[in-house]
PDB file of C-alpha atoms in Angstrom:
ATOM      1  CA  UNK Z   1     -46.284 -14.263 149.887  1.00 96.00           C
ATOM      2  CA  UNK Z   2     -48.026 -17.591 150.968  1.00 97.00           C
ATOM      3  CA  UNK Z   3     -49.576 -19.822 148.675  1.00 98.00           C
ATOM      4  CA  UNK Z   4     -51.969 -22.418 149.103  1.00 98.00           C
ATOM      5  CA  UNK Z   5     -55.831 -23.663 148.062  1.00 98.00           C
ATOM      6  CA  UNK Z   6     -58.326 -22.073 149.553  1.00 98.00           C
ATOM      7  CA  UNK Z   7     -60.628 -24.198 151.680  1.00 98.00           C
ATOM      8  CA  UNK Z   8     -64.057 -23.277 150.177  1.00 96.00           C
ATOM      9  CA  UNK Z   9     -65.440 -23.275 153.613  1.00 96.00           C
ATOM     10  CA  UNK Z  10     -68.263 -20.775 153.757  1.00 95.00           C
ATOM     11  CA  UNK Z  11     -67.670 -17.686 155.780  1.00 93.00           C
ATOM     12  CA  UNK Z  12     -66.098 -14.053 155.271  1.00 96.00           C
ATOM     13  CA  UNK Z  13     -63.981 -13.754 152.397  1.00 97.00           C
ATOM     14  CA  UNK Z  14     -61.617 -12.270 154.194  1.00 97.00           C
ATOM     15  CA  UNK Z  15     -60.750 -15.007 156.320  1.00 97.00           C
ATOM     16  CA  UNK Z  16     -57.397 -16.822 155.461  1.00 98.00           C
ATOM     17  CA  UNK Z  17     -59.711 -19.842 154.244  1.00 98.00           C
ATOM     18  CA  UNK Z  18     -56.529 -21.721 154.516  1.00 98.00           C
ATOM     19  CA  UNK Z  19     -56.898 -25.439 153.631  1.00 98.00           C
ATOM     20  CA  UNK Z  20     -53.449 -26.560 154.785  1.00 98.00           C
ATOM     21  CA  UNK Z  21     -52.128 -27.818 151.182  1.00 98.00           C
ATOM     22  CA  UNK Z  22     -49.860 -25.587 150.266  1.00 98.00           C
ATOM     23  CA  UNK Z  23     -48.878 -24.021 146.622  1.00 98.00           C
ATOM     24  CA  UNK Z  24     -45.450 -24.538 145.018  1.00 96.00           C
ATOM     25  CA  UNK Z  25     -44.029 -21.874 143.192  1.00 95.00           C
ATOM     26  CA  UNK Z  26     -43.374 -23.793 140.603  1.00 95.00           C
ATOM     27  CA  UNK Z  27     -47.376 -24.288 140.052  1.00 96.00           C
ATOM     28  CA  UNK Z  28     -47.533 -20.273 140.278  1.00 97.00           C
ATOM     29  CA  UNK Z  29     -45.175 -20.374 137.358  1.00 96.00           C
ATOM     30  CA  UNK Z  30     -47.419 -22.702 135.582  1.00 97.00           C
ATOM     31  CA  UNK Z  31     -49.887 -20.351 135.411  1.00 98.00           C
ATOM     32  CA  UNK Z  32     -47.752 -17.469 134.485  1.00 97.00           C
ATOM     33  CA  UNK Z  33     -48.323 -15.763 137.802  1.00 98.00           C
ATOM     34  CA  UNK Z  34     -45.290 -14.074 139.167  1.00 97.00           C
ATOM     35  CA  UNK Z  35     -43.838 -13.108 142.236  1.00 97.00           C
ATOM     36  CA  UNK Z  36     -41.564 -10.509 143.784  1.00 97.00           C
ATOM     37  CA  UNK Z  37     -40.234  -9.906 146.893  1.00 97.00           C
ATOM     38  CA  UNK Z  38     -39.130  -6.208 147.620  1.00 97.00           C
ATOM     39  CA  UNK Z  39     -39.332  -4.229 150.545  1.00 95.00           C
ATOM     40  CA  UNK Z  40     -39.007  -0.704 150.286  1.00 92.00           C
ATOM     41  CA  UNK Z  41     -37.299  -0.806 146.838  1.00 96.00           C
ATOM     42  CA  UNK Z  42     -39.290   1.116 144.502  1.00 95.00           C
ATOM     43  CA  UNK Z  43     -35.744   1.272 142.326  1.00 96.00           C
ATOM     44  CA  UNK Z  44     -36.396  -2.506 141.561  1.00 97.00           C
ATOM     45  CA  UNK Z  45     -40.163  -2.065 140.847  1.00 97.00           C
ATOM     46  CA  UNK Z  46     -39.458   0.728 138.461  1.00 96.00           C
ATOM     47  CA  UNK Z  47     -36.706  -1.496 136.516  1.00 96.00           C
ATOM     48  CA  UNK Z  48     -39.654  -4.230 136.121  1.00 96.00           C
ATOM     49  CA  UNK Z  49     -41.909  -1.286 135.245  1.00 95.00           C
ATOM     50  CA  UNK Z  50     -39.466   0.010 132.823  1.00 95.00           C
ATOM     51  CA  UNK Z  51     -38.739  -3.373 131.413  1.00 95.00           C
ATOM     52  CA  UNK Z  52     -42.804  -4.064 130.624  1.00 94.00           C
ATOM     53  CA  UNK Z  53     -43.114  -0.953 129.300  1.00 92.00           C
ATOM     54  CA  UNK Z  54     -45.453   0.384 131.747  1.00 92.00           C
ATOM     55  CA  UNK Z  55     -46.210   4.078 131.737  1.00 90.00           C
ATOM     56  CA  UNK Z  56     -48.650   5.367 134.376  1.00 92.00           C
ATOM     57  CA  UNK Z  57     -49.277   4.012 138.253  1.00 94.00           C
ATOM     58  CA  UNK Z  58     -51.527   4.898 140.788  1.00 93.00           C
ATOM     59  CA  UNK Z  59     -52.016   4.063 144.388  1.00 94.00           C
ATOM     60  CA  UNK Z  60     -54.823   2.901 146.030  1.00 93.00           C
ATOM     61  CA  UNK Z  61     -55.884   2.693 149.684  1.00 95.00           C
ATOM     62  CA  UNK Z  62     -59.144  -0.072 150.862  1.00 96.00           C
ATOM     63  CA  UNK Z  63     -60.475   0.814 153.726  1.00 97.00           C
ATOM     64  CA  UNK Z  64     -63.885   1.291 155.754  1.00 97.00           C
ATOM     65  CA  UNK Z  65     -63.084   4.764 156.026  1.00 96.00           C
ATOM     66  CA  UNK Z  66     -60.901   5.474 153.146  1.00 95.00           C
ATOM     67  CA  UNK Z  67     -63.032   3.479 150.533  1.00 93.00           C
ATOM     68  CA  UNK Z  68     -66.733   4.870 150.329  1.00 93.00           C
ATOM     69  CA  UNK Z  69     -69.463   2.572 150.479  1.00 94.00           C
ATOM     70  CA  UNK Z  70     -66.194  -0.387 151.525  1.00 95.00           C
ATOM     71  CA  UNK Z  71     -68.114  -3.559 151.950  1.00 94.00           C
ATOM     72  CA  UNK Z  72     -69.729  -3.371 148.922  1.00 93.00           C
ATOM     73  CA  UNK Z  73     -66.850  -2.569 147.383  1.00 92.00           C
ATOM     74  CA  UNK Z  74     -64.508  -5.268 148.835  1.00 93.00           C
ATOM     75  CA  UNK Z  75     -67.524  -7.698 147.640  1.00 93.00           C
ATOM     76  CA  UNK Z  76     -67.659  -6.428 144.186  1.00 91.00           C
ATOM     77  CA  UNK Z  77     -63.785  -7.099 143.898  1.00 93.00           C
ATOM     78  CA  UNK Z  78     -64.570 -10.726 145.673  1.00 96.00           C
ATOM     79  CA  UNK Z  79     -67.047 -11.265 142.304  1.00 96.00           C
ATOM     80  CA  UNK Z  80     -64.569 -13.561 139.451  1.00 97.00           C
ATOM     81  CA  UNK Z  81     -63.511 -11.972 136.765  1.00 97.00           C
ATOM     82  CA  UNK Z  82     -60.584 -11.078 134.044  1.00 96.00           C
ATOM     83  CA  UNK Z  83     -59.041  -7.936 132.628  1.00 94.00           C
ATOM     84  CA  UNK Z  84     -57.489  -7.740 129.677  1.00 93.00           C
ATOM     85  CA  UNK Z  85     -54.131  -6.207 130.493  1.00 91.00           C
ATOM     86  CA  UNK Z  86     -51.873  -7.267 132.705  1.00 93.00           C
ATOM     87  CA  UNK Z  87     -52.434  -6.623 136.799  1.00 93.00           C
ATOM     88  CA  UNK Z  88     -49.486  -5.595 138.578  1.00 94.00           C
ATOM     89  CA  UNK Z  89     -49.815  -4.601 142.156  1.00 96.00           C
ATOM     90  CA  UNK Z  90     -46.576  -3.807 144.905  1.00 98.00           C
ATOM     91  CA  UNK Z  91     -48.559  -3.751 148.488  1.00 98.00           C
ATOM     92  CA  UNK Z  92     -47.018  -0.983 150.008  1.00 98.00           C
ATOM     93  CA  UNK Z  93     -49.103  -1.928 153.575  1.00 98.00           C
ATOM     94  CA  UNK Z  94     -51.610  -3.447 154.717  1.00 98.00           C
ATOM     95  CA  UNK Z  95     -52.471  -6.509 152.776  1.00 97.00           C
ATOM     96  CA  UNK Z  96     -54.849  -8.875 151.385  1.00 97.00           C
ATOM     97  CA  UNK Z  97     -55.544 -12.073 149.501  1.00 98.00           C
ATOM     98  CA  UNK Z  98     -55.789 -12.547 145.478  1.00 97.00           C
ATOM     99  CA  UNK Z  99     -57.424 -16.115 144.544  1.00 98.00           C
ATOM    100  CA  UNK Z 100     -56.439 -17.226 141.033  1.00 98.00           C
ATOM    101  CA  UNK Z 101     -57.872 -20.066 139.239  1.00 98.00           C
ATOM    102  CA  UNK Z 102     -55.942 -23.202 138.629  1.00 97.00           C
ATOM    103  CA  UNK Z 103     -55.538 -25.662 135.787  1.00 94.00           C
ATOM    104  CA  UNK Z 104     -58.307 -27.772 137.112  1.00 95.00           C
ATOM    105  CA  UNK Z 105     -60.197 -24.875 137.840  1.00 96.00           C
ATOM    106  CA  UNK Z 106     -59.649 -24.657 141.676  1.00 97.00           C
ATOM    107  CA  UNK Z 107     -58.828 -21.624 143.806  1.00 98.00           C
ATOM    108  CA  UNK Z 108     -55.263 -21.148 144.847  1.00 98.00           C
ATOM    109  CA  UNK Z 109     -55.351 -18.051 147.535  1.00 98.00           C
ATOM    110  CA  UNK Z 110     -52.252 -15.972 147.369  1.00 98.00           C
ATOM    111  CA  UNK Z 111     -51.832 -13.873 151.089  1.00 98.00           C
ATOM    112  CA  UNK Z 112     -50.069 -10.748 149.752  1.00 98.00           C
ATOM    113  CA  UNK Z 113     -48.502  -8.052 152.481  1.00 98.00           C
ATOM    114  CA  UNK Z 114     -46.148  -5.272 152.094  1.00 98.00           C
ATOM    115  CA  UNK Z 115     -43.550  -5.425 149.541  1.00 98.00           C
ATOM    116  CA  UNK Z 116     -44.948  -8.059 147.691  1.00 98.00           C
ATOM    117  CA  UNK Z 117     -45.146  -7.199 143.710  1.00 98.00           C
ATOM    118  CA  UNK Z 118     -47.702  -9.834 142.081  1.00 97.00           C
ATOM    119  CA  UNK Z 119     -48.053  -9.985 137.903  1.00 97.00           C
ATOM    120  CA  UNK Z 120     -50.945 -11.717 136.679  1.00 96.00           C
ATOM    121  CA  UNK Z 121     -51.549 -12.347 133.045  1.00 96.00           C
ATOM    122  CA  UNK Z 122     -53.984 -10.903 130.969  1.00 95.00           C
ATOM    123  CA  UNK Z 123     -57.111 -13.203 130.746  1.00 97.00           C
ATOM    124  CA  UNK Z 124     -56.078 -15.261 133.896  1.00 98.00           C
ATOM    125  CA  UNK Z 125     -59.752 -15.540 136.058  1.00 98.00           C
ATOM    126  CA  UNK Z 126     -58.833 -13.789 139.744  1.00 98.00           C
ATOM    127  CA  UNK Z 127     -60.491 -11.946 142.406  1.00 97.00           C
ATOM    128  CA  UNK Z 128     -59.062 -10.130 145.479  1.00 97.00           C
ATOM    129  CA  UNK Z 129     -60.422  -9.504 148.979  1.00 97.00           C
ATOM    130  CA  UNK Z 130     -58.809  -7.517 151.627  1.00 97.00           C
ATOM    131  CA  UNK Z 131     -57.845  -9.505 155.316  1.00 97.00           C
ATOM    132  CA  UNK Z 132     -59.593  -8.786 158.269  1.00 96.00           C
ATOM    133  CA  UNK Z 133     -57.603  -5.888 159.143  1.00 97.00           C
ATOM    134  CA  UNK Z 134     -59.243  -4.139 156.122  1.00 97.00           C
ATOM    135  CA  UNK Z 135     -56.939  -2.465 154.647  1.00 98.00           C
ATOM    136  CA  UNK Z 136     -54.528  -2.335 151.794  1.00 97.00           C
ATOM    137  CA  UNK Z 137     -52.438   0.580 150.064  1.00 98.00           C
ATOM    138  CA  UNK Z 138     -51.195  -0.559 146.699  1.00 97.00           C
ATOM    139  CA  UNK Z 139     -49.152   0.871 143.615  1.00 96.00           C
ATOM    140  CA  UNK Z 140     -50.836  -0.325 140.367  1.00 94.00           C
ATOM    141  CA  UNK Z 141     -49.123  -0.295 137.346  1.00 94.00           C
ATOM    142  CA  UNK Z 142     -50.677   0.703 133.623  1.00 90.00           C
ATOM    143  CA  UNK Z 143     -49.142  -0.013 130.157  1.00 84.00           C
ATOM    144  CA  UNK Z 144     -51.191   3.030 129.129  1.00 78.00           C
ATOM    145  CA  UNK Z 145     -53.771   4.892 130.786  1.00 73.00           C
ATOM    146  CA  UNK Z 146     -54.714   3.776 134.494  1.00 65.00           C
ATOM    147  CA  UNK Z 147     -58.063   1.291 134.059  1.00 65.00           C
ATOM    148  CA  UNK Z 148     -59.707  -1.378 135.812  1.00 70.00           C
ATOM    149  CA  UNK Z 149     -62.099  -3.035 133.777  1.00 83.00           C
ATOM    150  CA  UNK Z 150     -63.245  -6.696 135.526  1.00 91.00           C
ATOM    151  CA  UNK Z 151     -64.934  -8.667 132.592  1.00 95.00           C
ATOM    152  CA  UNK Z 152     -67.145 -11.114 135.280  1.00 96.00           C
ATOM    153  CA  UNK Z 153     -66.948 -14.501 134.397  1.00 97.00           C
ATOM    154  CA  UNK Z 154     -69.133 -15.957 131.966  1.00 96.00           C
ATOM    155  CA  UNK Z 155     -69.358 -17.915 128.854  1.00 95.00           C
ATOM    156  CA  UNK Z 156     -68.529 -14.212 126.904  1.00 95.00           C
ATOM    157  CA  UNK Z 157     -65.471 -14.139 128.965  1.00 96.00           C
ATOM    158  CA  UNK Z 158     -64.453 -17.535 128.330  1.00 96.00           C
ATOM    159  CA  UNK Z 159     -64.552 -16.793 124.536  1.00 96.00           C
ATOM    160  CA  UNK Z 160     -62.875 -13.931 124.651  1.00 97.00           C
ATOM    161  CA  UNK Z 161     -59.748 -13.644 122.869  1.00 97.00           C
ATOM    162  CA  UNK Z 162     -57.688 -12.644 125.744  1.00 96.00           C
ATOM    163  CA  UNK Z 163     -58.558 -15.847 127.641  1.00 97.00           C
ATOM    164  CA  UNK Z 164     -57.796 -17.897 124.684  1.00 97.00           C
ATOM    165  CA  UNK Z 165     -54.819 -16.318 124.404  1.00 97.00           C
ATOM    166  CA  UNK Z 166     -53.695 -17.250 128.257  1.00 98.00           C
ATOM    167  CA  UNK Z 167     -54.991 -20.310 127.704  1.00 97.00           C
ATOM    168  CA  UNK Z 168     -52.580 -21.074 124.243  1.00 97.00           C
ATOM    169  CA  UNK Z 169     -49.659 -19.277 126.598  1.00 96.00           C
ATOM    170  CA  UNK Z 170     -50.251 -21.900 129.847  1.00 96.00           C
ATOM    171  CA  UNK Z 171     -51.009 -24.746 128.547  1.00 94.00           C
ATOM    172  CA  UNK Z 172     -48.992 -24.606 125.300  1.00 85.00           C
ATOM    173  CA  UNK Z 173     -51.074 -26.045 122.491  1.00 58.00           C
ATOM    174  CA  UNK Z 174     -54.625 -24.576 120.290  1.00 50.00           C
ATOM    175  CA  UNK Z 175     -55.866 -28.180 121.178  1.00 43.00           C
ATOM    176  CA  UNK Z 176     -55.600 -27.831 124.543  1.00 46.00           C
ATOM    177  CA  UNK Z 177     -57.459 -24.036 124.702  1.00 43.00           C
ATOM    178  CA  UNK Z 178     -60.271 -25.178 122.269  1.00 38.00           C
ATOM    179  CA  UNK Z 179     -60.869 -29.055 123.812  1.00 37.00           C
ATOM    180  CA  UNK Z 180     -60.598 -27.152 127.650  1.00 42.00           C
ATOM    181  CA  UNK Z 181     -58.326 -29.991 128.686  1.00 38.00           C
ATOM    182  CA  UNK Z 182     -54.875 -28.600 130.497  1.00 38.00           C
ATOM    183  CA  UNK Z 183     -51.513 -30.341 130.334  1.00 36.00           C
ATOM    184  CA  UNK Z 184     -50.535 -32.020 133.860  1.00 35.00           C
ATOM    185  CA  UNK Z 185     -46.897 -30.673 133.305  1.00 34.00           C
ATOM    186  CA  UNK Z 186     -46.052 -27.642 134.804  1.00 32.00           C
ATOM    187  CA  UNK Z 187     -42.997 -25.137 133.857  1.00 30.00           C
ATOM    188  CA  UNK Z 188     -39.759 -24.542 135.329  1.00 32.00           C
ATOM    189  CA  UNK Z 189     -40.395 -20.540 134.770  1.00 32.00           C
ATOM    190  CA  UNK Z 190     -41.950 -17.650 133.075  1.00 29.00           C
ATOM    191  CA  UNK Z 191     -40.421 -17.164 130.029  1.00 28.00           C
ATOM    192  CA  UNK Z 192     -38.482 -13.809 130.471  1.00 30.00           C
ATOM    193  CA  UNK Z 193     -38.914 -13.070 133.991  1.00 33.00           C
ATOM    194  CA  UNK Z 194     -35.918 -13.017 136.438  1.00 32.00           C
ATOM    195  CA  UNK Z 195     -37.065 -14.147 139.913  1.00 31.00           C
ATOM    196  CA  UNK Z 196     -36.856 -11.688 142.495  1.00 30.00           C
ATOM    197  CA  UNK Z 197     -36.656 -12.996 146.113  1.00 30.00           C
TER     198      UNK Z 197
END
């Protein structure tokens, strides 16, 4: 995985819209984003599966001629939004690019290819494009039943309790989520997680 800010250059999402400052993990870890490393070892993914208690997977597969109507598709996922569980996704080829929001509110752009496993938060605002090889194949992983609800961003959104709830978990304090001011510190790690590389 590569991490950096994207460049907010206009032009085709899936561009690398690299800006050349890069993203320390640690800053990742800030925002409770986590990263794994592993290359044909579905053993390992099903040990973090097993130890988030998720039940149910699926793959999916982006493409022009495996997705129907794909560009409007692959601009619908480009549109910001949140879920309310968890999103866990191991690329098993291809790749693409997730953008997550920062604590000032900029993008960070995280290039993801195969064997990468990314876990973003609940409430965390995202959205993913595919590269310009269009196409990804991805296991997603469900706590329950497999869904994909995007809540687009909006001021609904940033009241709901799920955001809040990041919010209290990254920055650490009510007064922080309710004034919308962040903390400049950032955390060594995510409580809980073992690092994977």
């Amino acid at each position: 995985m590569k991490a950096y800010y994207y460049d907010n250059v206009p032009g085709d999402q899936r561009l690398p819209h690299d800006s050349g400052r890069p993203v320390p993990p640690s800053a990742l870890e800030a925002l409770n984003v986590t990263h794994h490393y592993l290359p044909d070892d579905l053993d390992s993914v099903n040990k973090i599966a097993t130890s988030r208690n998720y039940k149910n997977r699926d793959e999916i597969e982006i493409s022009p001629t495996l997705l129907p109507n794909y560009e409007e598709k692959v601009k619908t996922f480009f549109h910001e939004h949140l879920h309310e569980d968890e999103e866990i996704r191991y690329i098993l080829a291809g790749g693409g690019y997730f953008d997550v929001r920062g604590k000032g509110d900029e993008w960070i752009r995280l290039r993801l290819e195969r064997g990468d496993l990314m876990i973003m938060p609940a409430g965390i605002y995202h959205r993913f494009t595919t590269d310009e090889e269009n196409y990804t194949k991805a296991l997603r992983l469900f706590k329950e039943d497999p869904k994909w609800t995007p809540l687009k961003r909006s001021e609904g959104t940033d009241a709901n309790d799920y955001r809040k709830e990041y919010l209290k978990s990254r920055d650490g304090s009510e007064e922080n989520v309710t004034s919308g001011q962040a903390k400049d510190g950032t955390l060594d790690a995510v409580p809980g997680e073992q690092r994977i590389t």
